[in-house]
Amino acid sequence: MNDPELWEAVAADPSIPLDRSLVRQIVDDQRRLSRRWLYPVARVVSRVLVAVVSILKRVLPFRWMPLATMDALCVWFLRRFVSPDAVELLIRHFVVETNLVNFVLRNTPATLAPVTLRPTTLAGLGDHAVVEHDVNVYDVLIALDGVDPAPPVRFDFAELDVPPLDAERRRVRLLRLDIQTALCLMNIPFSIALTLGEYRRAVHSMRFDDSFLEILARVTGDDGFRQWKTGMLSLRMDSNVDVPETVYRHAILCEFAHARLVRFAADASAG
């Protein structure tokens, strides 16, 4: 009897629409020792501390930490304690989601200029990038109010690329945490710095994943985007979720949608 290796099968799964090198990068990140030993602890600690912060902020409803301090703290943490591969995946997510957002804007009558959040360096994750990233989702959906997201006469496939990303691989790191453990730990300063409304808005933005998959399906006329819907309804307000896990799933869904969109663009250009 064969004794197949779990990660070998995951990496070889032909149903995953991503480039094999990206799949290997994601698999290698999940195989880090921190993912096995630190993540289960960090996940619980993060949820408990964020819950305590949320309760206290109802009593003391003011901003506890400037957003600039949060940005600087998270960039410092990524530079010193998170593996370069995980950092690259995180930077990549900002680019990928912006590509999806801008494709919708460029191919619908929505009266909103394409967004510019496409960081290529670790330092680019500062300057309120996390907040801007969430706000872009809301701005696009509001701009689509009353707009029929049907296929355009001519598609605009501008900026579907992912440029070279600088995760500062030469920098000395004290630890090389995986991305899921890093998200658990970064969620703590996020909850401290953001107001309750901002934090709730950030968490709820990921409930629009199904909405964007539906919009992409309508704009492209490709039903394949609908296969990754999770059933998380945007009409249901709920911030009591495992935020790091939800963020990770959101990032993977964006990668799947982006890969399909790039393939759709290639097929359309060839045809």
Short mmCIF file of C-alpha atoms in Angstrom, two decimals:
data_model
loop_
_atom_site.label_atom_id
_atom_site.label_comp_id
_atom_site.label_asym_id
_atom_site.label_seq_id
_atom_site.Cartn_x
_atom_site.Cartn_y
_atom_site.Cartn_z
CA MET A 1 0.00 0.00 0.00
CA ASN A 2 1.25 3.48 -0.87
CA ASP A 3 1.73 5.99 1.93
CA PRO A 4 0.92 9.32 0.23
CA GLU A 5 2.23 12.50 1.80
CA LEU A 6 -0.41 15.08 2.73
CA TRP A 7 1.37 18.16 1.42
CA GLU A 8 2.50 16.43 -1.74
CA ALA A 9 -1.15 15.79 -2.60
CA VAL A 10 -2.16 19.35 -1.74
CA ALA A 11 0.58 20.77 -3.94
CA ALA A 12 -0.38 18.47 -6.80
CA ASP A 13 -4.17 19.07 -6.59
CA PRO A 14 -5.13 19.88 -10.22
CA SER A 15 -8.32 21.66 -9.14
CA ILE A 16 -6.29 24.52 -7.64
CA PRO A 17 -6.15 27.19 -10.38
CA LEU A 18 -2.94 28.81 -9.16
CA ASP A 19 0.55 28.75 -10.60
CA ARG A 20 2.45 25.79 -9.16
CA SER A 21 5.19 27.99 -7.76
CA LEU A 22 2.62 30.02 -5.82
CA VAL A 23 0.96 26.85 -4.55
CA ARG A 24 4.34 25.58 -3.36
CA GLN A 25 4.98 28.89 -1.59
CA ILE A 26 1.64 28.65 0.22
CA VAL A 27 2.23 25.00 1.12
CA ASP A 28 5.74 25.71 2.41
CA ASP A 29 4.36 28.52 4.57
CA GLN A 30 1.81 26.16 6.13
CA ARG A 31 4.54 23.61 6.83
CA ARG A 32 6.53 25.98 9.03
CA LEU A 33 7.04 24.88 12.63
CA SER A 34 5.32 28.05 13.84
CA ARG A 35 2.16 26.99 11.99
CA ARG A 36 2.14 23.69 13.87
CA TRP A 37 3.25 24.79 17.34
CA LEU A 38 2.62 28.52 17.74
CA TYR A 39 -0.51 29.11 15.65
CA PRO A 40 -2.92 27.13 17.90
CA VAL A 41 -1.79 29.19 20.90
CA ALA A 42 -1.63 32.51 19.04
CA ARG A 43 -5.13 31.90 17.67
CA VAL A 44 -6.65 31.57 21.16
CA VAL A 45 -4.63 34.41 22.68
CA SER A 46 -5.55 36.71 19.81
CA ARG A 47 -9.29 36.03 20.09
CA VAL A 48 -9.28 36.52 23.85
CA LEU A 49 -7.30 39.77 23.77
CA VAL A 50 -9.34 41.20 20.89
CA ALA A 51 -12.56 40.34 22.75
CA VAL A 52 -11.27 42.11 25.87
CA VAL A 53 -10.27 45.16 23.83
CA SER A 54 -13.70 45.21 22.19
CA ILE A 55 -15.46 45.15 25.57
CA LEU A 56 -13.25 47.88 27.00
CA LYS A 57 -13.74 50.08 23.95
CA ARG A 58 -17.46 50.12 24.61
CA VAL A 59 -16.64 51.77 27.93
CA LEU A 60 -13.78 53.92 26.62
CA PRO A 61 -14.86 54.69 23.02
CA PHE A 62 -11.87 56.62 21.72
CA ARG A 63 -8.88 55.80 19.53
CA TRP A 64 -6.29 54.12 21.73
CA MET A 65 -3.45 54.13 19.22
CA PRO A 66 -2.75 56.40 16.22
CA LEU A 67 -3.07 54.61 12.89
CA ALA A 68 0.47 55.68 12.02
CA THR A 69 1.74 53.87 15.12
CA MET A 70 -0.19 50.74 14.16
CA ASP A 71 1.32 50.84 10.66
CA ALA A 72 4.85 51.31 11.99
CA LEU A 73 4.42 48.53 14.55
CA CYS A 74 3.13 46.03 12.00
CA VAL A 75 5.84 46.84 9.44
CA TRP A 76 8.49 46.45 12.16
CA PHE A 77 6.94 43.12 13.21
CA LEU A 78 6.89 41.84 9.63
CA ARG A 79 10.52 42.82 9.14
CA ARG A 80 11.80 41.13 12.28
CA PHE A 81 9.53 38.18 13.02
CA VAL A 82 7.77 36.97 9.86
CA SER A 83 9.25 34.82 7.12
CA PRO A 84 9.99 36.57 3.79
CA ASP A 85 7.67 34.15 1.96
CA ALA A 86 4.79 35.06 4.28
CA VAL A 87 5.55 38.76 3.86
CA GLU A 88 5.57 38.36 0.08
CA LEU A 89 2.21 36.60 0.19
CA LEU A 90 0.80 39.43 2.27
CA ILE A 91 2.09 42.15 -0.07
CA ARG A 92 0.82 40.13 -3.02
CA HIS A 93 -2.69 40.07 -1.58
CA PHE A 94 -2.96 43.85 -1.69
CA VAL A 95 -1.95 43.85 -5.36
CA VAL A 96 -4.24 40.96 -6.29
CA GLU A 97 -7.32 42.45 -4.64
CA THR A 98 -6.65 45.85 -6.21
CA ASN A 99 -6.40 44.14 -9.61
CA LEU A 100 -9.82 42.55 -9.08
CA VAL A 101 -11.37 45.80 -7.88
CA ASN A 102 -9.95 47.79 -10.79
CA PHE A 103 -11.07 45.22 -13.35
CA VAL A 104 -14.64 45.72 -12.13
CA LEU A 105 -14.28 49.50 -12.22
CA ARG A 106 -12.76 49.52 -15.70
CA ASN A 107 -15.40 47.21 -17.17
CA THR A 108 -18.60 48.65 -15.68
CA PRO A 109 -20.19 52.11 -15.91
CA ALA A 110 -19.27 52.74 -12.25
CA THR A 111 -18.18 56.37 -11.83
CA LEU A 112 -15.15 55.73 -9.65
CA ALA A 113 -11.52 56.04 -10.68
CA PRO A 114 -9.33 52.90 -10.41
CA VAL A 115 -7.70 52.57 -7.00
CA THR A 116 -3.94 52.93 -6.64
CA LEU A 117 -3.15 50.57 -3.74
CA ARG A 118 -0.57 48.27 -5.36
CA PRO A 119 2.36 48.08 -2.91
CA THR A 120 5.48 46.30 -4.10
CA THR A 121 7.59 46.64 -0.95
CA LEU A 122 7.18 45.81 2.70
CA ALA A 123 7.34 49.51 3.53
CA GLY A 124 4.38 49.99 1.19
CA LEU A 125 2.16 48.23 3.73
CA GLY A 126 2.43 51.32 5.91
CA ASP A 127 0.66 54.63 5.34
CA HIS A 128 -2.80 53.29 6.27
CA ALA A 129 -2.69 50.55 3.59
CA VAL A 130 -4.84 48.16 5.64
CA VAL A 131 -7.58 50.75 6.19
CA GLU A 132 -7.45 51.90 2.55
CA HIS A 133 -7.64 48.28 1.40
CA ASP A 134 -10.94 47.80 3.27
CA VAL A 135 -12.40 51.16 2.27
CA ASN A 136 -11.80 50.39 -1.43
CA VAL A 137 -14.18 47.42 -1.19
CA TYR A 138 -16.97 49.61 0.18
CA ASP A 139 -16.33 52.41 -2.31
CA VAL A 140 -16.60 50.04 -5.26
CA LEU A 141 -19.83 48.44 -4.07
CA ILE A 142 -21.39 51.85 -3.43
CA ALA A 143 -20.24 53.03 -6.87
CA LEU A 144 -22.02 50.02 -8.42
CA ASP A 145 -25.37 51.04 -6.95
CA GLY A 146 -27.83 51.06 -9.83
CA VAL A 147 -25.22 49.77 -12.30
CA ASP A 148 -25.78 46.61 -14.33
CA PRO A 149 -22.49 44.63 -14.14
CA ALA A 150 -22.96 43.06 -17.57
CA PRO A 151 -20.15 42.18 -19.99
CA PRO A 152 -18.85 45.34 -21.72
CA VAL A 153 -18.58 45.73 -25.49
CA ARG A 154 -14.81 45.70 -25.15
CA PHE A 155 -12.90 44.43 -22.10
CA ASP A 156 -10.16 46.45 -20.44
CA PHE A 157 -7.55 44.07 -19.03
CA ALA A 158 -5.09 46.71 -17.83
CA GLU A 159 -2.98 45.99 -14.74
CA LEU A 160 -3.77 42.33 -14.13
CA ASP A 161 -0.09 41.67 -13.52
CA VAL A 162 1.66 41.16 -10.19
CA PRO A 163 4.94 43.12 -10.29
CA PRO A 164 8.12 41.94 -8.56
CA LEU A 165 7.67 42.18 -4.79
CA ASP A 166 10.34 43.11 -2.26
CA ALA A 167 9.85 41.22 1.03
CA GLU A 168 13.29 42.34 2.28
CA ARG A 169 14.69 38.81 2.20
CA ARG A 170 18.20 39.94 3.15
CA ARG A 171 17.05 41.49 6.41
CA VAL A 172 18.02 39.57 9.56
CA ARG A 173 14.93 38.14 11.25
CA LEU A 174 14.68 36.95 14.85
CA LEU A 175 11.84 34.59 13.91
CA ARG A 176 10.31 33.44 10.64
CA LEU A 177 6.65 33.04 11.48
CA ASP A 178 4.08 31.71 9.03
CA ILE A 179 1.43 34.07 7.72
CA GLN A 180 -1.45 32.67 9.80
CA THR A 181 0.41 33.05 13.10
CA ALA A 182 1.49 36.54 12.01
CA LEU A 183 -2.14 37.48 11.25
CA CYS A 184 -3.20 36.36 14.72
CA LEU A 185 -0.58 38.56 16.36
CA MET A 186 -1.16 41.58 14.09
CA ASN A 187 -4.89 41.41 14.75
CA ILE A 188 -4.20 42.59 18.30
CA PRO A 189 -2.74 46.04 17.41
CA PHE A 190 -5.39 46.36 14.69
CA SER A 191 -8.15 45.99 17.26
CA ILE A 192 -6.39 48.46 19.57
CA ALA A 193 -5.78 51.14 16.93
CA LEU A 194 -9.06 50.94 15.01
CA THR A 195 -12.28 52.29 16.45
CA LEU A 196 -15.08 49.79 16.98
CA GLY A 197 -16.73 51.02 13.81
CA GLU A 198 -13.53 50.75 11.76
CA TYR A 199 -12.77 47.29 13.08
CA ARG A 200 -16.31 46.10 12.39
CA ARG A 201 -16.11 47.58 8.87
CA ALA A 202 -12.79 45.80 8.25
CA VAL A 203 -14.13 42.44 9.43
CA HIS A 204 -17.38 42.79 7.50
CA SER A 205 -15.55 43.68 4.28
CA MET A 206 -14.69 39.99 3.91
CA ARG A 207 -18.39 39.13 3.83
CA PHE A 208 -18.43 40.75 0.41
CA ASP A 209 -16.29 37.98 -1.12
CA ASP A 210 -19.37 36.27 -2.53
CA SER A 211 -20.59 39.62 -3.81
CA PHE A 212 -17.38 40.20 -5.76
CA LEU A 213 -17.38 36.67 -7.14
CA GLU A 214 -20.92 37.24 -8.37
CA ILE A 215 -19.97 40.61 -9.88
CA LEU A 216 -16.97 39.07 -11.65
CA ALA A 217 -19.21 36.28 -12.99
CA ARG A 218 -21.64 38.83 -14.40
CA VAL A 219 -19.03 41.16 -15.87
CA THR A 220 -17.11 38.34 -17.57
CA GLY A 221 -20.10 36.10 -18.32
CA ASP A 222 -18.06 33.28 -16.73
CA ASP A 223 -20.04 31.18 -14.24
CA GLY A 224 -16.79 29.63 -13.00
CA PHE A 225 -16.27 32.45 -10.51
CA ARG A 226 -19.38 31.33 -8.62
CA GLN A 227 -17.87 27.95 -7.71
CA TRP A 228 -15.86 29.49 -4.85
CA LYS A 229 -18.75 31.19 -3.07
CA THR A 230 -18.78 30.43 0.66
CA GLY A 231 -22.32 31.44 1.58
CA MET A 232 -21.20 34.31 3.84
CA LEU A 233 -24.05 36.74 3.28
CA SER A 234 -23.17 40.43 3.31
CA LEU A 235 -26.62 41.20 4.73
CA ARG A 236 -25.69 39.50 8.01
CA MET A 237 -23.67 41.73 10.31
CA ASP A 238 -21.34 39.67 12.52
CA SER A 239 -17.91 40.71 13.75
CA ASN A 240 -17.62 37.77 16.17
CA VAL A 241 -15.55 35.67 13.79
CA ASP A 242 -12.08 34.18 13.73
CA VAL A 243 -10.57 37.18 11.94
CA PRO A 244 -7.12 35.71 11.02
CA GLU A 245 -8.75 32.55 9.61
CA THR A 246 -11.29 34.63 7.69
CA VAL A 247 -8.54 36.88 6.31
CA TYR A 248 -6.55 33.83 5.17
CA ARG A 249 -9.58 32.32 3.41
CA HIS A 250 -10.35 35.71 1.85
CA ALA A 251 -6.80 35.95 0.49
CA ILE A 252 -6.99 32.47 -1.05
CA LEU A 253 -10.34 33.25 -2.67
CA CYS A 254 -8.87 36.42 -4.15
CA GLU A 255 -5.98 34.40 -5.57
CA PHE A 256 -8.38 31.89 -7.12
CA ALA A 257 -10.51 34.64 -8.68
CA HIS A 258 -7.44 36.50 -9.92
CA ALA A 259 -5.98 33.39 -11.54
CA ARG A 260 -9.25 32.72 -13.33
CA LEU A 261 -9.49 36.34 -14.44
CA VAL A 262 -5.94 36.27 -15.83
CA ARG A 263 -6.79 33.10 -17.74
CA PHE A 264 -10.02 34.70 -18.99
CA ALA A 265 -8.03 37.73 -20.21
CA ALA A 266 -5.52 35.49 -21.99
CA ASP A 267 -8.28 33.50 -23.70
CA ALA A 268 -10.12 36.66 -24.73
CA SER A 269 -6.95 38.20 -26.16
CA ALA A 270 -6.11 35.01 -28.06
CA GLY A 271 -9.63 34.78 -29.46
#
